[in-house]
Amino acid sequence: MNNVKTVYFLGIGGIGMSALARYFKAQGCRVAGYDRTCSPLTQKLENEGIDIHYQDDPSLIPADLEFVVMTPAIPSDLHELGVLRDRGAKIVKRAEVLGMLSRERKTLAVAGTHGKTTTTALVTHILMTAGKRLSAFIGGISRNIESNVVIGDTDDQLVVMEADEFDHSFLQLSPFASVVTSIDADHLDIYGDYQHLVDGFNEFVNKTADDGVVIYHENLPIQTLRNHVTYGLENADVVASDIKIVNGLTEFEVHFSGNVSGLIGDDLNGLRVAMPLYGDHNVENALASVILCSFAGVDAETIKAALMTFKGVQRRFDIRVRGVRNVYIDDYAHHPEEIKAALLAARKVFGDKELTVVFQPHLFTRTRDFMDGFAQSLSLADRVVLLDIYPARELPVEGVTSSALLAKITADKKMLCTKENLVDVIEDIEPELLMTMGAGDIDRFVPKFEQLFTRLNERMI
């Protein structure tokens, strides 16, 4: 890859693909790409000097390309893909490129069906605070760097990577140290059933280097003979205890309950930290990050300082407006467990406010497989507003609709809404606490709701 001069991306607007596009651009390559729709992210890439088009038109493909990177979400009947194959172009998946990069340096890989993006961003922030030289590929926009990628020098020793289980992508990586935050049933269209998903995660962790470490949540069915450390809130090798919110920050103490000598620093034991993140799930994400960074040689006091200054990740319990009366939070949650964690965190921090959630289900198969779970989690809100299912790469599934999901939700107030009417509906409700959730295109409403909630709070002044 060091000799490549022109790189073309199919599906350049994805969060993972855009990180690689930026990486190659920084290496001096000419970068161009195709995506189905224009988005704020693709617009940023264009502003950074990357050529992007939004029509499936082979005539717009650069003539001198040497390397094509594609996302697994690209449909097999895409015209451009067929033409590139006929030309004999070298086409690789995003995961293969990350795999190549992971073999060049010591890779710290963070996996999990949820929690991996926040953990990856937090690990990156701690290491940067410690002055470590690294590159990083994050599955979201870290607020501290306002980007999803850190581009280091070619002689950097460390690379931090979010390890994506979709399409078995993480099996391309060769981690020096690995983290698994969670394994909840998901991507069953890929894995078939939960046990095969577990098997995939176990295959991933057992690719970890012999002198590295596997760090995983205490409740997970991980099986490995590698050096390993468990973490959690109860019976793990490293636990977080005495969790409380003080002056708007989450505080907790780190304690060793198992033998971790030689893997992480003794200075962590008994350390009390504070961070501007909320929810037990984020305490656990932080704990995993602390363990991994200690293994990478960061001292406890630097870790403590870094946690205090972490600004979070865009669309991960992302508090966009925090007024006296009205609060607006945006979140990427698209799995029942993620929704549950986010809503419980909102209840803990803003418990006196009526909670309205706008949810856009993502994928017909996921909605079908977890219909009851979605209904149970969403029922934690006072009011639920459901948008139509975002299809992404799928065709409709008979009987799987937002109406079917709404019927199972037990919240006192619930309704269906079109995207065209959503802003007007929310403006009429004037929610005290609004959360928008989903992995589709619901994020397009964030600027509009920011403006609305800013106006609502200005009335109170």
Coordinates of C-alpha atoms in Angstrom, one line a residue:
M1 CA 0.0 0.0 0.0
N2 CA 3.0 2.3 0.5
N3 CA 3.3 2.6 -3.3
V4 CA -0.4 3.4 -4.0
K5 CA -1.0 6.9 -5.4
T6 CA -4.8 6.8 -6.2
V7 CA -7.4 5.2 -4.0
Y8 CA -11.1 4.9 -4.8
F9 CA -13.8 4.2 -2.2
L10 CA -17.2 2.6 -2.9
G11 CA -19.4 3.7 0.0
I12 CA -17.1 6.5 1.1
G13 CA -19.7 8.1 3.4
G14 CA -19.6 5.4 6.0
I15 CA -18.0 6.3 9.3
G16 CA -15.3 3.6 8.9
M17 CA -14.7 4.2 5.3
S18 CA -14.4 8.0 5.7
A19 CA -11.7 7.4 8.3
L20 CA -9.6 5.3 5.8
A21 CA -10.2 7.9 3.1
R22 CA -8.8 10.6 5.4
Y23 CA -5.9 8.3 6.3
F24 CA -4.9 7.8 2.6
K25 CA -5.4 11.5 1.8
A26 CA -2.9 12.3 4.6
Q27 CA -0.4 9.9 3.2
G28 CA -0.4 12.0 0.0
C29 CA -2.7 9.8 -2.1
R30 CA -5.3 11.1 -4.5
V31 CA -8.6 10.0 -3.0
A32 CA -12.1 9.8 -4.6
G33 CA -15.2 7.9 -4.0
Y34 CA -18.9 7.1 -4.6
D35 CA -21.8 7.1 -2.1
R36 CA -25.5 6.8 -2.6
T37 CA -26.4 9.9 -0.7
C38 CA -24.8 13.2 0.2
S39 CA -24.5 13.7 4.0
P40 CA -22.8 16.1 6.4
L41 CA -19.9 13.6 6.6
T42 CA -19.4 13.4 2.8
Q43 CA -19.6 17.2 2.6
K44 CA -16.8 17.5 5.1
L45 CA -14.7 15.0 3.0
E46 CA -15.3 17.1 -0.1
N47 CA -14.3 20.2 1.9
E48 CA -11.1 18.4 2.7
G49 CA -10.3 17.9 -1.0
I50 CA -11.8 14.5 -1.7
D51 CA -13.7 14.0 -4.9
I52 CA -17.1 12.4 -4.3
H53 CA -20.1 11.7 -6.6
Y54 CA -23.5 10.3 -5.8
Q55 CA -24.5 8.7 -9.1
D56 CA -23.8 5.1 -10.0
D57 CA -21.9 6.2 -13.0
P58 CA -18.7 4.4 -14.1
S59 CA -17.6 7.3 -16.2
L60 CA -16.9 9.2 -13.0
I61 CA -14.4 6.7 -11.7
P62 CA -10.8 8.0 -11.9
A63 CA -9.0 6.4 -14.8
D64 CA -5.7 6.0 -13.0
L65 CA -6.9 4.3 -9.8
E66 CA -4.7 1.5 -8.4
F67 CA -6.6 0.4 -5.4
V68 CA -10.4 0.2 -4.6
V69 CA -11.8 -0.1 -1.1
M70 CA -15.4 -1.1 -0.7
T71 CA -17.8 -1.4 2.3
P72 CA -19.6 -4.7 2.7
A73 CA -22.9 -2.7 2.5
I74 CA -22.3 -2.1 -1.2
P75 CA -24.9 -4.1 -3.3
S76 CA -23.5 -6.7 -5.6
D77 CA -25.4 -5.3 -8.6
L78 CA -23.8 -1.8 -8.3
H79 CA -22.9 -0.8 -11.9
E80 CA -19.6 0.7 -10.9
L81 CA -18.6 -2.4 -9.0
G82 CA -19.2 -4.6 -12.1
V83 CA -17.2 -2.2 -14.3
L84 CA -14.3 -2.2 -11.8
R85 CA -14.2 -6.0 -11.7
D86 CA -14.3 -6.2 -15.5
R87 CA -11.3 -3.9 -15.5
G88 CA -9.4 -6.2 -13.2
A89 CA -9.1 -3.5 -10.5
K90 CA -7.6 -4.5 -7.2
I91 CA -10.7 -4.4 -4.9
V92 CA -10.5 -5.0 -1.2
K93 CA -12.9 -4.6 1.7
R94 CA -12.3 -2.0 4.4
A95 CA -11.6 -4.7 6.9
E96 CA -8.7 -6.1 4.8
V97 CA -7.1 -2.6 4.7
L98 CA -7.3 -2.3 8.5
G99 CA -5.9 -5.9 8.7
M100 CA -2.9 -4.8 6.7
L101 CA -2.3 -1.8 8.9
S102 CA -2.8 -3.9 12.1
R103 CA 0.1 -6.1 11.1
E104 CA 2.5 -3.2 10.8
R105 CA 2.2 -2.0 14.4
K106 CA 1.1 -2.9 17.8
T107 CA -2.7 -2.8 17.5
L108 CA -5.0 -2.2 20.3
A109 CA -8.4 -3.4 19.1
V110 CA -11.7 -2.8 20.7
A111 CA -14.7 -5.0 19.9
G112 CA -18.3 -5.5 21.1
T113 CA -21.8 -5.3 19.9
H114 CA -22.1 -2.0 21.7
G115 CA -19.7 0.2 23.7
K116 CA -16.8 -0.2 21.3
T117 CA -16.9 3.3 19.8
T118 CA -16.9 5.2 23.1
T119 CA -14.2 2.9 24.4
T120 CA -12.1 3.3 21.3
A121 CA -12.4 7.1 21.5
L122 CA -11.6 7.1 25.2
V123 CA -8.5 4.9 24.7
T124 CA -7.3 7.2 21.9
H125 CA -7.8 10.2 24.1
I126 CA -6.0 8.7 27.1
L127 CA -3.0 7.7 24.9
M128 CA -2.8 11.1 23.3
T129 CA -3.0 12.8 26.7
A130 CA 0.0 10.6 27.7
G131 CA 1.9 11.8 24.6
K132 CA 1.9 8.4 22.9
R133 CA 2.6 8.4 19.2
L134 CA -0.2 6.6 17.4
S135 CA -2.8 6.3 14.7
A136 CA -6.4 5.6 15.5
F137 CA -9.6 4.5 13.6
I138 CA -12.8 5.3 15.5
G139 CA -16.3 4.4 14.6
G140 CA -17.7 7.8 15.5
I141 CA -16.6 11.4 15.8
S142 CA -14.6 12.0 18.9
R143 CA -15.4 15.4 20.4
N144 CA -11.8 15.9 21.6
I145 CA -10.4 15.8 18.1
E146 CA -13.6 16.4 16.1
S147 CA -12.7 13.5 13.8
N148 CA -12.9 9.7 13.5
V149 CA -9.3 9.2 12.7
V150 CA -5.9 10.1 14.2
I151 CA -3.2 10.1 11.5
G152 CA 0.3 9.5 13.0
D153 CA 3.7 9.0 11.4
T154 CA 4.7 5.9 9.5
D155 CA 7.1 4.9 12.3
D156 CA 4.4 5.1 15.1
Q157 CA 4.4 2.0 17.3
L158 CA 0.7 2.0 18.2
V159 CA -2.6 1.9 16.3
V160 CA -6.0 1.9 18.0
M161 CA -8.8 0.3 16.0
E162 CA -12.5 -0.2 16.5
A163 CA -13.0 -3.8 15.6
D164 CA -16.3 -4.3 13.8
E165 CA -18.1 -7.7 14.1
F166 CA -20.3 -7.1 11.0
D167 CA -19.5 -9.3 8.1
H168 CA -16.8 -11.0 10.3
S169 CA -14.6 -7.9 9.7
F170 CA -12.7 -8.0 13.0
L171 CA -11.2 -11.4 12.0
Q172 CA -8.9 -9.6 9.6
L173 CA -7.1 -7.9 12.5
S174 CA -4.0 -9.0 14.3
P175 CA -4.3 -7.3 17.7
F176 CA -1.5 -7.0 20.2
A177 CA -4.2 -6.3 22.8
S178 CA -7.9 -6.8 22.5
V179 CA -11.1 -5.6 24.3
V180 CA -14.6 -7.1 24.2
T181 CA -17.2 -4.8 25.7
S182 CA -20.3 -6.8 25.0
I183 CA -21.8 -9.7 23.0
D184 CA -25.5 -9.3 22.6
A185 CA -27.4 -11.0 19.8
D186 CA -27.1 -8.9 16.7
H187 CA -26.2 -9.2 13.0
L188 CA -28.0 -12.5 13.0
D189 CA -28.5 -12.1 9.2
I190 CA -24.7 -12.6 9.1
Y191 CA -24.1 -15.1 11.9
G192 CA -27.3 -17.1 11.9
D193 CA -27.6 -17.5 15.6
Y194 CA -26.1 -16.2 18.9
Q195 CA -23.7 -19.1 19.4
H196 CA -22.0 -18.4 16.0
L197 CA -21.7 -14.8 17.0
V198 CA -20.0 -15.9 20.3
D199 CA -17.7 -18.2 18.2
G200 CA -16.7 -15.2 16.1
F201 CA -15.8 -13.1 19.1
N202 CA -13.7 -16.0 20.5
E203 CA -11.9 -16.4 17.2
F204 CA -11.2 -12.7 17.3
V205 CA -9.7 -12.6 20.9
N206 CA -7.6 -15.7 20.2
K207 CA -5.8 -13.8 17.4
T208 CA -4.3 -11.6 20.1
A209 CA -0.5 -11.8 20.4
D210 CA 1.0 -14.3 22.9
D211 CA 2.6 -11.5 24.9
G212 CA -0.5 -9.2 24.7
V213 CA -3.7 -9.3 26.7
V214 CA -7.4 -9.9 26.3
I215 CA -9.7 -7.6 28.3
Y216 CA -13.3 -8.5 28.5
H217 CA -16.5 -7.8 30.5
E218 CA -17.1 -10.2 33.4
N219 CA -20.4 -11.6 32.0
L220 CA -19.1 -12.6 28.6
P221 CA -18.6 -16.2 27.3
I222 CA -15.0 -15.6 26.3
Q223 CA -12.7 -18.6 26.2
T224 CA -9.0 -17.9 25.8
L225 CA -5.6 -19.1 27.0
R226 CA -4.1 -15.7 26.3
N227 CA -3.2 -13.3 29.2
H228 CA -6.6 -11.9 30.2
V229 CA -8.2 -9.4 32.6
T230 CA -12.0 -9.2 33.3
Y231 CA -13.7 -6.0 34.3
G232 CA -17.2 -5.0 35.5
L233 CA -19.2 -3.9 38.5
E234 CA -19.4 -7.1 40.6
N235 CA -17.1 -10.1 40.3
A236 CA -14.4 -9.2 37.9
D237 CA -10.6 -9.0 38.2
V238 CA -11.0 -5.2 38.1
V239 CA -14.2 -3.6 39.4
A240 CA -15.6 -0.1 39.5
S241 CA -17.3 0.7 42.8
D242 CA -18.9 3.6 44.8
I243 CA -20.4 5.0 41.6
K244 CA -22.1 8.4 42.1
I245 CA -22.8 11.7 40.3
V246 CA -21.0 14.6 41.9
N247 CA -21.2 18.2 40.5
G248 CA -22.4 16.9 37.1
L249 CA -19.6 14.3 36.8
T250 CA -19.7 10.5 37.2
E251 CA -17.3 9.3 39.9
F252 CA -16.1 5.8 40.7
E253 CA -13.2 3.9 42.3
V254 CA -11.0 1.3 40.6
H255 CA -10.3 -1.8 42.6
F256 CA -8.4 -5.1 41.9
S257 CA -10.3 -8.2 42.9
G258 CA -8.2 -10.7 40.9
N259 CA -4.5 -11.3 40.1
V260 CA -3.5 -8.8 37.4
S261 CA 0.1 -8.3 38.5
G262 CA 2.4 -7.8 35.6
L263 CA -0.4 -6.9 33.2
I264 CA -1.5 -3.5 34.5
G265 CA 0.0 -1.0 36.9
D266 CA -0.5 -1.4 40.7
D267 CA -1.1 2.4 40.8
L268 CA -4.6 1.9 39.5
N269 CA -5.8 0.0 42.5
G270 CA -7.8 2.4 44.7
L271 CA -7.7 5.2 42.1
R272 CA -10.8 7.5 42.2
V273 CA -11.7 9.1 38.9
A274 CA -14.4 11.5 37.6
M275 CA -15.6 11.9 34.0
P276 CA -18.3 13.8 32.1
L277 CA -20.1 10.6 30.9
Y278 CA -23.2 9.0 32.4
G279 CA -24.6 5.5 32.9
D280 CA -23.2 2.3 34.3
H281 CA -22.5 1.2 30.7
N282 CA -20.1 4.2 30.3
V283 CA -18.5 3.4 33.7
E284 CA -17.7 0.0 32.3
N285 CA -16.5 1.4 29.0
A286 CA -14.2 3.7 31.0
L287 CA -12.9 0.8 33.1
A288 CA -12.0 -1.2 30.0
S289 CA -10.2 1.9 28.6
V290 CA -8.3 2.4 31.9
I291 CA -7.1 -1.3 31.9
L292 CA -6.0 -1.2 28.3
C293 CA -4.1 2.1 28.6
S294 CA -2.4 0.9 31.8
F295 CA -1.3 -2.2 29.9
A296 CA 0.1 0.2 27.2
G297 CA 2.2 1.9 29.8
V298 CA 0.1 5.0 30.9
D299 CA 0.3 5.9 34.6
A300 CA -2.7 6.2 36.8
E301 CA -2.5 10.0 37.3
T302 CA -2.4 10.6 33.5
I303 CA -5.4 8.3 33.1
K304 CA -7.3 10.2 35.8
A305 CA -6.6 13.6 34.1
A306 CA -7.6 12.2 30.7
L307 CA -10.9 10.9 31.9
M308 CA -11.7 14.3 33.4
T309 CA -11.2 16.0 30.0
F310 CA -12.9 13.5 27.7
K311 CA -15.7 15.2 25.8
G312 CA -17.4 12.1 24.5
V313 CA -18.4 10.9 21.0
Q314 CA -20.9 12.4 18.6
R315 CA -24.2 10.5 18.8
R316 CA -23.3 8.6 22.0
F317 CA -25.5 10.1 24.7
D318 CA -24.7 13.3 23.0
I319 CA -26.2 16.2 25.1
R320 CA -26.8 18.8 22.4
V321 CA -28.8 21.3 24.4
R322 CA -28.9 21.4 28.2
G323 CA -31.2 24.1 29.4
V324 CA -33.0 24.8 32.7
R325 CA -36.3 23.4 31.4
N326 CA -35.6 21.6 28.1
V327 CA -32.9 19.1 27.3
Y328 CA -32.1 17.4 24.0
I329 CA -29.9 14.3 23.7
D330 CA -29.0 12.4 20.5
D331 CA -27.9 8.8 20.5
Y332 CA -26.9 6.1 18.0
A333 CA -28.7 3.4 19.9
H334 CA -30.2 0.9 17.5
H335 CA -30.3 -2.3 19.6
P336 CA -32.6 -3.0 22.6
E337 CA -29.7 -3.2 25.1
E338 CA -28.3 0.1 23.8
I339 CA -31.7 1.8 24.1
K340 CA -32.2 0.4 27.6
A341 CA -28.7 1.7 28.7
A342 CA -29.2 5.1 27.3
L343 CA -32.8 5.6 28.7
L344 CA -31.7 4.4 32.1
A345 CA -28.8 6.9 32.1
A346 CA -31.2 9.7 31.1
R347 CA -33.5 8.7 34.0
K348 CA -30.5 8.8 36.4
V349 CA -29.3 12.2 35.3
F350 CA -32.6 13.9 34.4
G351 CA -35.0 11.9 36.5
D352 CA -37.4 14.7 37.2
K353 CA -38.1 15.4 33.5
E354 CA -40.7 13.8 31.3
L355 CA -38.8 11.7 28.8
T356 CA -39.8 11.6 25.1
V357 CA -37.9 9.3 22.7
V358 CA -38.0 9.5 18.9
F359 CA -36.8 6.2 17.5
Q360 CA -36.0 5.2 13.9
P361 CA -35.8 1.4 13.7
H362 CA -32.8 0.2 11.6
L363 CA -33.2 -2.8 9.3
F364 CA -36.3 -5.0 8.9
T365 CA -34.4 -8.1 10.0
R366 CA -33.2 -6.5 13.2
T367 CA -36.6 -5.1 14.0
R368 CA -38.1 -8.6 13.4
D369 CA -35.5 -10.4 15.4
F370 CA -35.7 -8.1 18.4
M371 CA -39.3 -6.8 18.2
D372 CA -40.1 -7.7 21.9
G373 CA -36.8 -6.4 23.1
F374 CA -37.3 -3.1 21.3
A375 CA -40.8 -2.7 22.8
Q376 CA -39.6 -3.5 26.3
S377 CA -36.7 -1.0 26.2
L378 CA -38.7 1.8 24.5
S379 CA -41.4 1.4 27.1
L380 CA -39.0 2.9 29.7
A381 CA -39.8 6.3 28.2
D382 CA -42.9 8.4 29.0
R383 CA -43.6 9.1 25.4
V384 CA -42.5 7.2 22.3
V385 CA -42.5 8.6 18.7
L386 CA -41.7 6.0 16.1
L387 CA -40.5 6.7 12.5
D388 CA -40.7 4.2 9.7
I389 CA -38.0 1.5 9.6
Y390 CA -34.8 2.6 7.9
P391 CA -34.2 -0.2 5.3
A392 CA -30.5 0.4 4.6
R393 CA -29.4 -2.6 2.5
E394 CA -32.6 -4.6 2.9
L395 CA -36.0 -5.1 1.2
P396 CA -39.2 -5.0 3.4
V397 CA -40.1 -8.1 5.4
E398 CA -43.8 -8.9 5.5
G399 CA -45.5 -8.0 8.8
V400 CA -42.4 -6.1 10.1
T401 CA -43.4 -2.5 10.5
S402 CA -43.2 0.3 12.9
S403 CA -47.0 -0.1 13.5
A404 CA -46.4 -3.7 14.7
L405 CA -43.7 -2.5 17.0
L406 CA -45.8 0.4 18.4
A407 CA -48.6 -2.1 19.3
K408 CA -46.2 -3.9 21.7
I409 CA -44.9 -0.7 23.4
T410 CA -46.6 -0.1 26.8
A411 CA -45.6 3.6 27.3
D412 CA -48.6 5.7 28.2
K413 CA -48.1 8.0 25.2
K414 CA -47.0 6.6 21.9
M415 CA -47.5 7.5 18.2
L416 CA -46.3 7.0 14.7
C417 CA -44.8 9.9 12.8
T418 CA -43.4 10.6 9.3
K419 CA -40.1 12.3 8.9
E420 CA -41.9 15.1 7.1
N421 CA -44.0 15.9 10.1
L422 CA -41.5 15.1 12.9
V423 CA -40.2 18.6 13.6
D424 CA -43.8 20.1 13.8
V425 CA -44.9 17.2 16.1
I426 CA -42.0 17.8 18.5
E427 CA -42.5 21.5 18.5
D428 CA -46.1 21.0 19.5
I429 CA -45.1 18.7 22.3
E430 CA -42.3 20.8 23.6
P431 CA -40.6 17.9 25.5
E432 CA -38.8 18.5 28.7
L433 CA -36.3 15.8 27.8
L434 CA -36.0 14.6 24.2
M435 CA -33.8 11.8 23.0
T436 CA -33.5 10.9 19.3
M437 CA -32.2 7.4 18.6
G438 CA -31.3 5.3 15.6
A439 CA -28.6 4.3 13.1
G440 CA -30.4 5.5 10.0
D441 CA -30.7 9.1 8.8
I442 CA -32.4 10.4 12.0
D443 CA -29.2 12.4 12.6
R444 CA -30.3 14.8 9.9
F445 CA -32.8 16.2 12.4
V446 CA -30.1 17.1 15.0
P447 CA -29.5 20.7 13.8
K448 CA -33.2 21.4 13.7
F449 CA -33.9 20.1 17.2
E450 CA -30.9 22.0 18.5
Q451 CA -32.4 25.2 17.1
L452 CA -35.8 24.3 18.5
F453 CA -34.6 23.5 22.0
T454 CA -32.3 26.6 22.1
R455 CA -35.5 28.6 21.4
L456 CA -37.5 26.8 24.1
N457 CA -34.8 27.5 26.7
E458 CA -34.5 31.1 25.7
R459 CA -38.2 31.6 26.7
M460 CA -37.2 30.7 30.2
I461 CA -34.6 33.5 30.5

